[in-house]
Structures are given as structure tokens and as C-alpha cells.
mmCIF file of C-alpha atoms in Angstrom:
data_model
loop_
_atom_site.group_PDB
_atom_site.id
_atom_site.type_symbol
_atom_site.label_atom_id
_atom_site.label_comp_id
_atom_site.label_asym_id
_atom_site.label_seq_id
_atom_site.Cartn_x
_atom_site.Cartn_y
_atom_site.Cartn_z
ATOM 1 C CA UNK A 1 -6.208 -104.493 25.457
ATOM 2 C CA UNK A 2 -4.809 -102.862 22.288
ATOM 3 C CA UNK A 3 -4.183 -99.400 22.939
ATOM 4 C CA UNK A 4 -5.842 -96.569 20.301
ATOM 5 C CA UNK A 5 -3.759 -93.906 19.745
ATOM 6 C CA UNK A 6 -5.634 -90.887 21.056
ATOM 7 C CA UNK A 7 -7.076 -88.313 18.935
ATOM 8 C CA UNK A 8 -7.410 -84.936 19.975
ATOM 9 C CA UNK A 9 -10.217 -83.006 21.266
ATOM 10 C CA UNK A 10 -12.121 -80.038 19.809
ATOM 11 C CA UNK A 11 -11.214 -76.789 21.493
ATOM 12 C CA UNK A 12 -15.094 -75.976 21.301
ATOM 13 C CA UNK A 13 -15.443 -78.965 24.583
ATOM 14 C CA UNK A 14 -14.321 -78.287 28.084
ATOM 15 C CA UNK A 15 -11.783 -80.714 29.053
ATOM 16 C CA UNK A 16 -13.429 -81.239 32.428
ATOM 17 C CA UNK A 17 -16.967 -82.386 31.369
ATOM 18 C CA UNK A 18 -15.253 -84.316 28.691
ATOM 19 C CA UNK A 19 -13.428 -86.473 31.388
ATOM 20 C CA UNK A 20 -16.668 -86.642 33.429
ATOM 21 C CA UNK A 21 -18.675 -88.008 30.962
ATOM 22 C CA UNK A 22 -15.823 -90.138 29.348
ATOM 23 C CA UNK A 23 -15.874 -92.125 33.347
ATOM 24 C CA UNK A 24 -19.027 -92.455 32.938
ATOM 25 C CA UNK A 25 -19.221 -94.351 29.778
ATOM 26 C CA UNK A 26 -16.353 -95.745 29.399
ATOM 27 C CA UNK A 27 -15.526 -97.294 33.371
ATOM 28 C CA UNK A 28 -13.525 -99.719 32.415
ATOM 29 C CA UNK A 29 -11.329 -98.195 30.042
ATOM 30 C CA UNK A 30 -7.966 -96.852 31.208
ATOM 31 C CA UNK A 31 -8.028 -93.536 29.070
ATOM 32 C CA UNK A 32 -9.773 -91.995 26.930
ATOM 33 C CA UNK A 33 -9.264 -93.010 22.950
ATOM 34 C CA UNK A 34 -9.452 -89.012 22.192
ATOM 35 C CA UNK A 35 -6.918 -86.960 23.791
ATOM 36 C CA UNK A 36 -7.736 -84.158 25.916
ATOM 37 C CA UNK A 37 -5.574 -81.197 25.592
ATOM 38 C CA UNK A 38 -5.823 -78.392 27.554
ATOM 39 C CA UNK A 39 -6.392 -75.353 25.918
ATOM 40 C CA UNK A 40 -4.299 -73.005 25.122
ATOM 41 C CA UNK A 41 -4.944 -69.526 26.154
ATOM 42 C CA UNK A 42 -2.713 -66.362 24.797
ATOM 43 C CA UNK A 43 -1.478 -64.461 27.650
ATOM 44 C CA UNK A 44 -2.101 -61.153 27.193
ATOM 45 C CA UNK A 45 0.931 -59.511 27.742
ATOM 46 C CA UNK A 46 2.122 -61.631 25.016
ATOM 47 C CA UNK A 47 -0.267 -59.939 22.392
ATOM 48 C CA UNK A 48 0.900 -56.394 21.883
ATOM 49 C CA UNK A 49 -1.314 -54.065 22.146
ATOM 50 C CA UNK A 50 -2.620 -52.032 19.118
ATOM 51 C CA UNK A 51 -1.273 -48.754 19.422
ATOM 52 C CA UNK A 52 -2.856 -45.385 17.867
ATOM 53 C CA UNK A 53 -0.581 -44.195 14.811
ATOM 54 C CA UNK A 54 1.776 -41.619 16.399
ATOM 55 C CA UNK A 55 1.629 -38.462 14.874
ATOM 56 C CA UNK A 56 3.646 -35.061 15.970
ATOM 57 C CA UNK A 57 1.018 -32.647 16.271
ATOM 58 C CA UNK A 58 2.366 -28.949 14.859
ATOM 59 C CA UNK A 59 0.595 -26.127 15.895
ATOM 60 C CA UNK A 60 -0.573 -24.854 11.772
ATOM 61 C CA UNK A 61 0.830 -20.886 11.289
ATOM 62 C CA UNK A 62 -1.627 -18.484 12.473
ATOM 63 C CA UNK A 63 -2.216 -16.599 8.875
ATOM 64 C CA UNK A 64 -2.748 -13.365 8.915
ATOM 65 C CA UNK A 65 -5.340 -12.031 7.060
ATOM 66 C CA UNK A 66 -4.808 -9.584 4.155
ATOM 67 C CA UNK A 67 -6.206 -6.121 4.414
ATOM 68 C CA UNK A 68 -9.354 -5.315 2.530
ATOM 69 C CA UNK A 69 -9.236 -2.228 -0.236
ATOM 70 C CA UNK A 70 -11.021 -0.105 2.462
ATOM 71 C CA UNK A 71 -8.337 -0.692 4.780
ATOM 72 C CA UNK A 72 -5.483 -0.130 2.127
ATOM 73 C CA UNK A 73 -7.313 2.996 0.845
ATOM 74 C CA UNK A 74 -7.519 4.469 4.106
ATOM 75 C CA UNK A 75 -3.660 4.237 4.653
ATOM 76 C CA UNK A 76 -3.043 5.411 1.488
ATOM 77 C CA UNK A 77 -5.265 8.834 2.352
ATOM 78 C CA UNK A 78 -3.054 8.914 5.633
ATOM 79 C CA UNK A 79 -0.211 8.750 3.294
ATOM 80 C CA UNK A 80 -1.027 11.178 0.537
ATOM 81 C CA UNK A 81 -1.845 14.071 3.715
ATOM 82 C CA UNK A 82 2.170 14.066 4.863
ATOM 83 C CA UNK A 83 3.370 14.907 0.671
ATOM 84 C CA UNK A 84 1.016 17.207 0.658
ATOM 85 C CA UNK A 85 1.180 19.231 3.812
ATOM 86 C CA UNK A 86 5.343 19.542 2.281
ATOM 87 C CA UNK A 87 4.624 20.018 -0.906
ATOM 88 C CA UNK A 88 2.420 23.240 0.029
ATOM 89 C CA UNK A 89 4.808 24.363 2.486
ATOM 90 C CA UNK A 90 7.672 24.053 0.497
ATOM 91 C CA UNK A 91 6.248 25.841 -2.653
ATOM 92 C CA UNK A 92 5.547 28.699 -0.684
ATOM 93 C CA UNK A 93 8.275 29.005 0.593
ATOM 94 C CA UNK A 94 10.234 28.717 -3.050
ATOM 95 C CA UNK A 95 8.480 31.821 -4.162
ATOM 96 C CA UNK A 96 8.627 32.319 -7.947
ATOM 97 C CA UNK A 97 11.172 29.380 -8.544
ATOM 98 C CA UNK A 98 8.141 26.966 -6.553
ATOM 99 C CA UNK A 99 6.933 25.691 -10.430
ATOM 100 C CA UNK A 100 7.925 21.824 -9.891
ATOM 101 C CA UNK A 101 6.584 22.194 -6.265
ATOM 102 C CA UNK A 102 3.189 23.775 -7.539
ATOM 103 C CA UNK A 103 2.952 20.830 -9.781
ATOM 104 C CA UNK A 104 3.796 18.131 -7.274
ATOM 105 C CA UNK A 105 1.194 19.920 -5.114
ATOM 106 C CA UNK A 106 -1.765 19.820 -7.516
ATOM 107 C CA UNK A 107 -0.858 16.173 -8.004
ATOM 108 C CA UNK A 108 -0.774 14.901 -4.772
ATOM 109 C CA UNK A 109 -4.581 16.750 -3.886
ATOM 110 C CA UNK A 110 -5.075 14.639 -6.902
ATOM 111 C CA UNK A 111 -4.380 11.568 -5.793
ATOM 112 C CA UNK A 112 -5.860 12.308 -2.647
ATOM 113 C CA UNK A 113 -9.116 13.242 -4.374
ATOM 114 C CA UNK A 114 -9.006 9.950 -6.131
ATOM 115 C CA UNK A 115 -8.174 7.963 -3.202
ATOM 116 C CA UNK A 116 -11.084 9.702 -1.330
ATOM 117 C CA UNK A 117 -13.366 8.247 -4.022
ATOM 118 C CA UNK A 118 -12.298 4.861 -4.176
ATOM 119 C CA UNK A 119 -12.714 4.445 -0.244
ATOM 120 C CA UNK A 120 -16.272 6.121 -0.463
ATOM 121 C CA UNK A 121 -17.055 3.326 -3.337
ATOM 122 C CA UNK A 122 -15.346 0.383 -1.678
ATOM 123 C CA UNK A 123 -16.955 1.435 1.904
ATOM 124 C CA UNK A 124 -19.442 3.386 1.396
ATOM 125 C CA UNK A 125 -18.297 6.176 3.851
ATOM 126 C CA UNK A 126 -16.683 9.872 3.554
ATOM 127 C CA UNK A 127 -12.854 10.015 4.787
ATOM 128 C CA UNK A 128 -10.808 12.978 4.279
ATOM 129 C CA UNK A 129 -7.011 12.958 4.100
ATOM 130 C CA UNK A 130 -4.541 13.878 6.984
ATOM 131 C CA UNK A 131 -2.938 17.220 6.414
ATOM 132 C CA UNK A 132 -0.071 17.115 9.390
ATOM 133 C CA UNK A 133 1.660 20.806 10.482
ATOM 134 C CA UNK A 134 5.112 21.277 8.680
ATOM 135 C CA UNK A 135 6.985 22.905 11.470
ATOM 136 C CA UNK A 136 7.884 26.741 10.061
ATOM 137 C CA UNK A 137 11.949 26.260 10.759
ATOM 138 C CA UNK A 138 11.774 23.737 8.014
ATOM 139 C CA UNK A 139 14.558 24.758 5.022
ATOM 140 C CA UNK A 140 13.933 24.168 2.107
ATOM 141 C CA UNK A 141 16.729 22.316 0.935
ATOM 142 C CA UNK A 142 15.843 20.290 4.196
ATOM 143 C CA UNK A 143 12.261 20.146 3.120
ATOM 144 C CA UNK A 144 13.186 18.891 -0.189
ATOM 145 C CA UNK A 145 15.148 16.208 1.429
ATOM 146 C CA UNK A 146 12.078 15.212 3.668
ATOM 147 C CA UNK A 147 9.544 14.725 0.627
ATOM 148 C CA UNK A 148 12.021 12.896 -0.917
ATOM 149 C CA UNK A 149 12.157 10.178 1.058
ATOM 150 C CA UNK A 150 8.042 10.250 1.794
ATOM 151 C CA UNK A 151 7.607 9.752 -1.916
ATOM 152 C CA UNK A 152 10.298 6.634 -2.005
ATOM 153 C CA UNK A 153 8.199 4.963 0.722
ATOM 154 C CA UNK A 154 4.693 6.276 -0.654
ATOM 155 C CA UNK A 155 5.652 4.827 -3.853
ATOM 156 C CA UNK A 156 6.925 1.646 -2.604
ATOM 157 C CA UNK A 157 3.464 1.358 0.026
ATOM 158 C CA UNK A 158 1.077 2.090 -3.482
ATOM 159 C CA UNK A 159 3.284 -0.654 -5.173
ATOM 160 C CA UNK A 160 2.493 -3.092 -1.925
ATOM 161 C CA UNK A 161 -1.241 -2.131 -1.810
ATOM 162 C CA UNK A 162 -1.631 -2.830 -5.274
ATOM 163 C CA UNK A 163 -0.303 -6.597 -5.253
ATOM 164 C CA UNK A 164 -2.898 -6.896 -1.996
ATOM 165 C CA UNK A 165 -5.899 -4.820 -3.561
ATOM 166 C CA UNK A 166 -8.598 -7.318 -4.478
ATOM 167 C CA UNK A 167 -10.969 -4.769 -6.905
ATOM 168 C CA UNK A 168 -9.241 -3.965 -10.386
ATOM 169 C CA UNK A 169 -10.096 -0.404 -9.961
ATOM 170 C CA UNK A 170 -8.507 -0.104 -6.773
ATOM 171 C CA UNK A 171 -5.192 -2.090 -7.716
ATOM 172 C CA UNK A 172 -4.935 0.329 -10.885
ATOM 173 C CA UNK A 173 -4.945 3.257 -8.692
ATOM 174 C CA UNK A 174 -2.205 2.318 -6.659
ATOM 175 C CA UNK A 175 -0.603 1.127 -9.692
ATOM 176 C CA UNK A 176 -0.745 4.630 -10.768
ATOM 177 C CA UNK A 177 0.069 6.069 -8.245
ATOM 178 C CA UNK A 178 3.297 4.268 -7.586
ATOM 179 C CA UNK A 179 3.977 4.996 -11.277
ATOM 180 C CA UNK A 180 3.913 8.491 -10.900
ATOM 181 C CA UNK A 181 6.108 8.399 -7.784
ATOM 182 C CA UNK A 182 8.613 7.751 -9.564
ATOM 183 C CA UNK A 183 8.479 10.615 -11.746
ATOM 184 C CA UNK A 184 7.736 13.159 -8.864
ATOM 185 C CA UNK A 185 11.480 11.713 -7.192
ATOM 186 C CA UNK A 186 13.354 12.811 -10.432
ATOM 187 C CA UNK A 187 10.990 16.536 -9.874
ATOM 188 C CA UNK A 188 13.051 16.565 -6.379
ATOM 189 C CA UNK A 189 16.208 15.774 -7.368
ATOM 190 C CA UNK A 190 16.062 18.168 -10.464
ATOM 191 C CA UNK A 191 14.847 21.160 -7.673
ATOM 192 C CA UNK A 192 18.278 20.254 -5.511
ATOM 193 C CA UNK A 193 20.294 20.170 -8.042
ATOM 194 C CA UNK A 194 18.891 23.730 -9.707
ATOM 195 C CA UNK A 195 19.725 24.892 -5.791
ATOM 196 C CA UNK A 196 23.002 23.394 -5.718
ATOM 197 C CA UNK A 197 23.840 25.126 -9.064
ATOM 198 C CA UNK A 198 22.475 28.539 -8.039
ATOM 199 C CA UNK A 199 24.265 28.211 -4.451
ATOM 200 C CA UNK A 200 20.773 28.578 -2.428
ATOM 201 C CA UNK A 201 21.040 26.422 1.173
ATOM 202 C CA UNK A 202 17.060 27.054 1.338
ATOM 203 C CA UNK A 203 18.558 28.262 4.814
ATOM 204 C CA UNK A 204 18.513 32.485 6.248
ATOM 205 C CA UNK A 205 21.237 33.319 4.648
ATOM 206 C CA UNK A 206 19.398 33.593 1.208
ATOM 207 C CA UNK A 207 15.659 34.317 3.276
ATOM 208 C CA UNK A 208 14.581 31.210 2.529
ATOM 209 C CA UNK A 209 12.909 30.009 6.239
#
């Protein structure tokens, strides 16, 4: 019998019927003229797995959050108390040669004054400033010495508060403020070097306490 080269078999038919029904039918016939191939099945250890996209997770910065004009207003009042409380002490204790330390007085109740404002705008609530105890031993050449480095940081905390202030009004203030810090150091300077000149320690042995 002339032998027909076997075609192969759908994948859609199960090999097993096929050959059951094929003996059926076809009894006499040796094989079948369609091939039967088994089908082929993908193992699956051979398929690799889809894997999520690996990311490194970072824990974000924790952001701090910047303080609000009521916040930066009430430090500055906490501020403007420690100049002042020196600045009174220390021009009473100049006597008549207390001019620059009258007027360095009168402006930081100023600034206090305004400072007090802005809070009671911004928050709506009455805050006085600080007024700390200068201790009585204090010279004044030693006093001098101590409001001069208060109004160095002052100015440089208005300077701060005014990059972080968020109303114009308030962010002029401290503007100002820091501004006029400046002027009040070269005040300080000028009344040690007029004590300097004169020989005065600020100490007993002139009766300056």
C-alpha cells in the first residue's frame, strides 16, 4: 500500500480520541495519514516569572514646617524685652553721659510697641514683651558689651524672620528692624570708645555700679 506522508494534527484535538476514532474508521490501515504529535506543554519553571519593577523605597525628608508671622512676632517681642531691660539699666546707670543709651532705649520700646501691634493684627490677641532683671553688679562697660552682642543676634533673628514672614507688613517690620540694628551697634561702639578715651571702666572705681 503506498504510504502518505503524515500530516500533522491540530493542537486544538486530543491525541487520544484522535487515535480512538482513527481505529475505528480506518481498521485496516497501519497508521494514521495525519500525524499525531503530542503536545507540547511549557514547563513552568521554564517561563520566568513576571517580576514587580524593583524600586528602593527612601523614606521622603520629614519637612519642617515654617513658622507663621504670629509665631515669629512673638519671638521677636521675647527678643526686643532682653535690649530693653539693658538699655534702661545701663542709661541709668550712665547718668548725664546716658544720651545714646536714652535713645537706644526709646527705640527699642518702639519696636516693641510695633511688634506688639503686628502680633495683635496677625493673631488677634494682646502679648506684652519680656522685660528680664539686669542683675545690679552689672558694669557698665560690661553692660555695654552684653547689648552689644544681643543687638548682633537681634538683628541677624529680624533679618531671618523677615525672609520667613509671609504678610508684607510683617516682613517690612523685621526688615526695619534689622536695619536699624545696625545703626544702634555703631551707638555701642561709639559709647566704649568715648569710655575708653575718658579712662571710665564703668567699674567702682569711678562709681559707676
Amino acid at each position: 500500500m503506498q504510504q502518505t506522508q503524515s500530516a500533522p494534527l491540530s493542537g486544538d484535538v486530543d491525541p487520544e480520541v484522535f487515535r480512538r476514532v482513527w481505529s475505528r474508521v480506518m481498521a485496516d490501515e497501519e497508521s494514521s495519514p495525519i500525524a499525531v504529535e503530542p503536545e507540547q506543554k511549557t514547563s513552568a519553571s521554564a517561563v520566568p516569572e513576571a517580576r514587580p519593577q524593583e524600586r528602593e523605597e527612601r523614606p521622603e525628608p520629614a519637612e519642617t514646617p515654617a513658622p507663621g508671622d504670629g509665631e515669629l512676632l512673638e519671638q521677636g517681642l521675647s527678643g526686643v524685652g532682653r535690649g530693653l531691660a539693658l538699655a534702661r539699666a545701663l542709661s541709668r546707670k550712665s547718668g548725664g553721659r546716658g544720651t545714646a543709651l536714652a535713645a537706644l532705649t526709646a527705640d527699642y520700646r518702639r519696636a516693641a510697641r510695633q511688634l506688639g501691634a503686628a502680633y495683635f493684627l496677625a493673631t488677634g490677641k494682646q502679648k506684652l514683651w519680656d522685660s528680664p532683671t539686669v542683675p545690679a553688679g552689672t558694669g557698665l562697660a560690661q553692660g555695654l558689651r552684653e547689648l552689644y552682642w544681643w543687638e548682633r543676634d537681634w538683628s541677624r533673628q529680624c533679618l531671618q524672620a523677615a525672609e520667613q514672614a509671609q504678610d508684607d507688613y510683617v516682613q517690612q517690620l523685621f526688615q526695619r528692624l534689622s536695619q536699624t540694628g545696625q545703626i544702634h551697634l555703631g551707638i555701642i561702639r561709639g559709647a566704649l570708645e568715648q569710655m575708653q578715651a575718658h579712662g571710665l571702666d564703668g567699674g567702682r572705681a569711678r562709681g559707676v555700679n
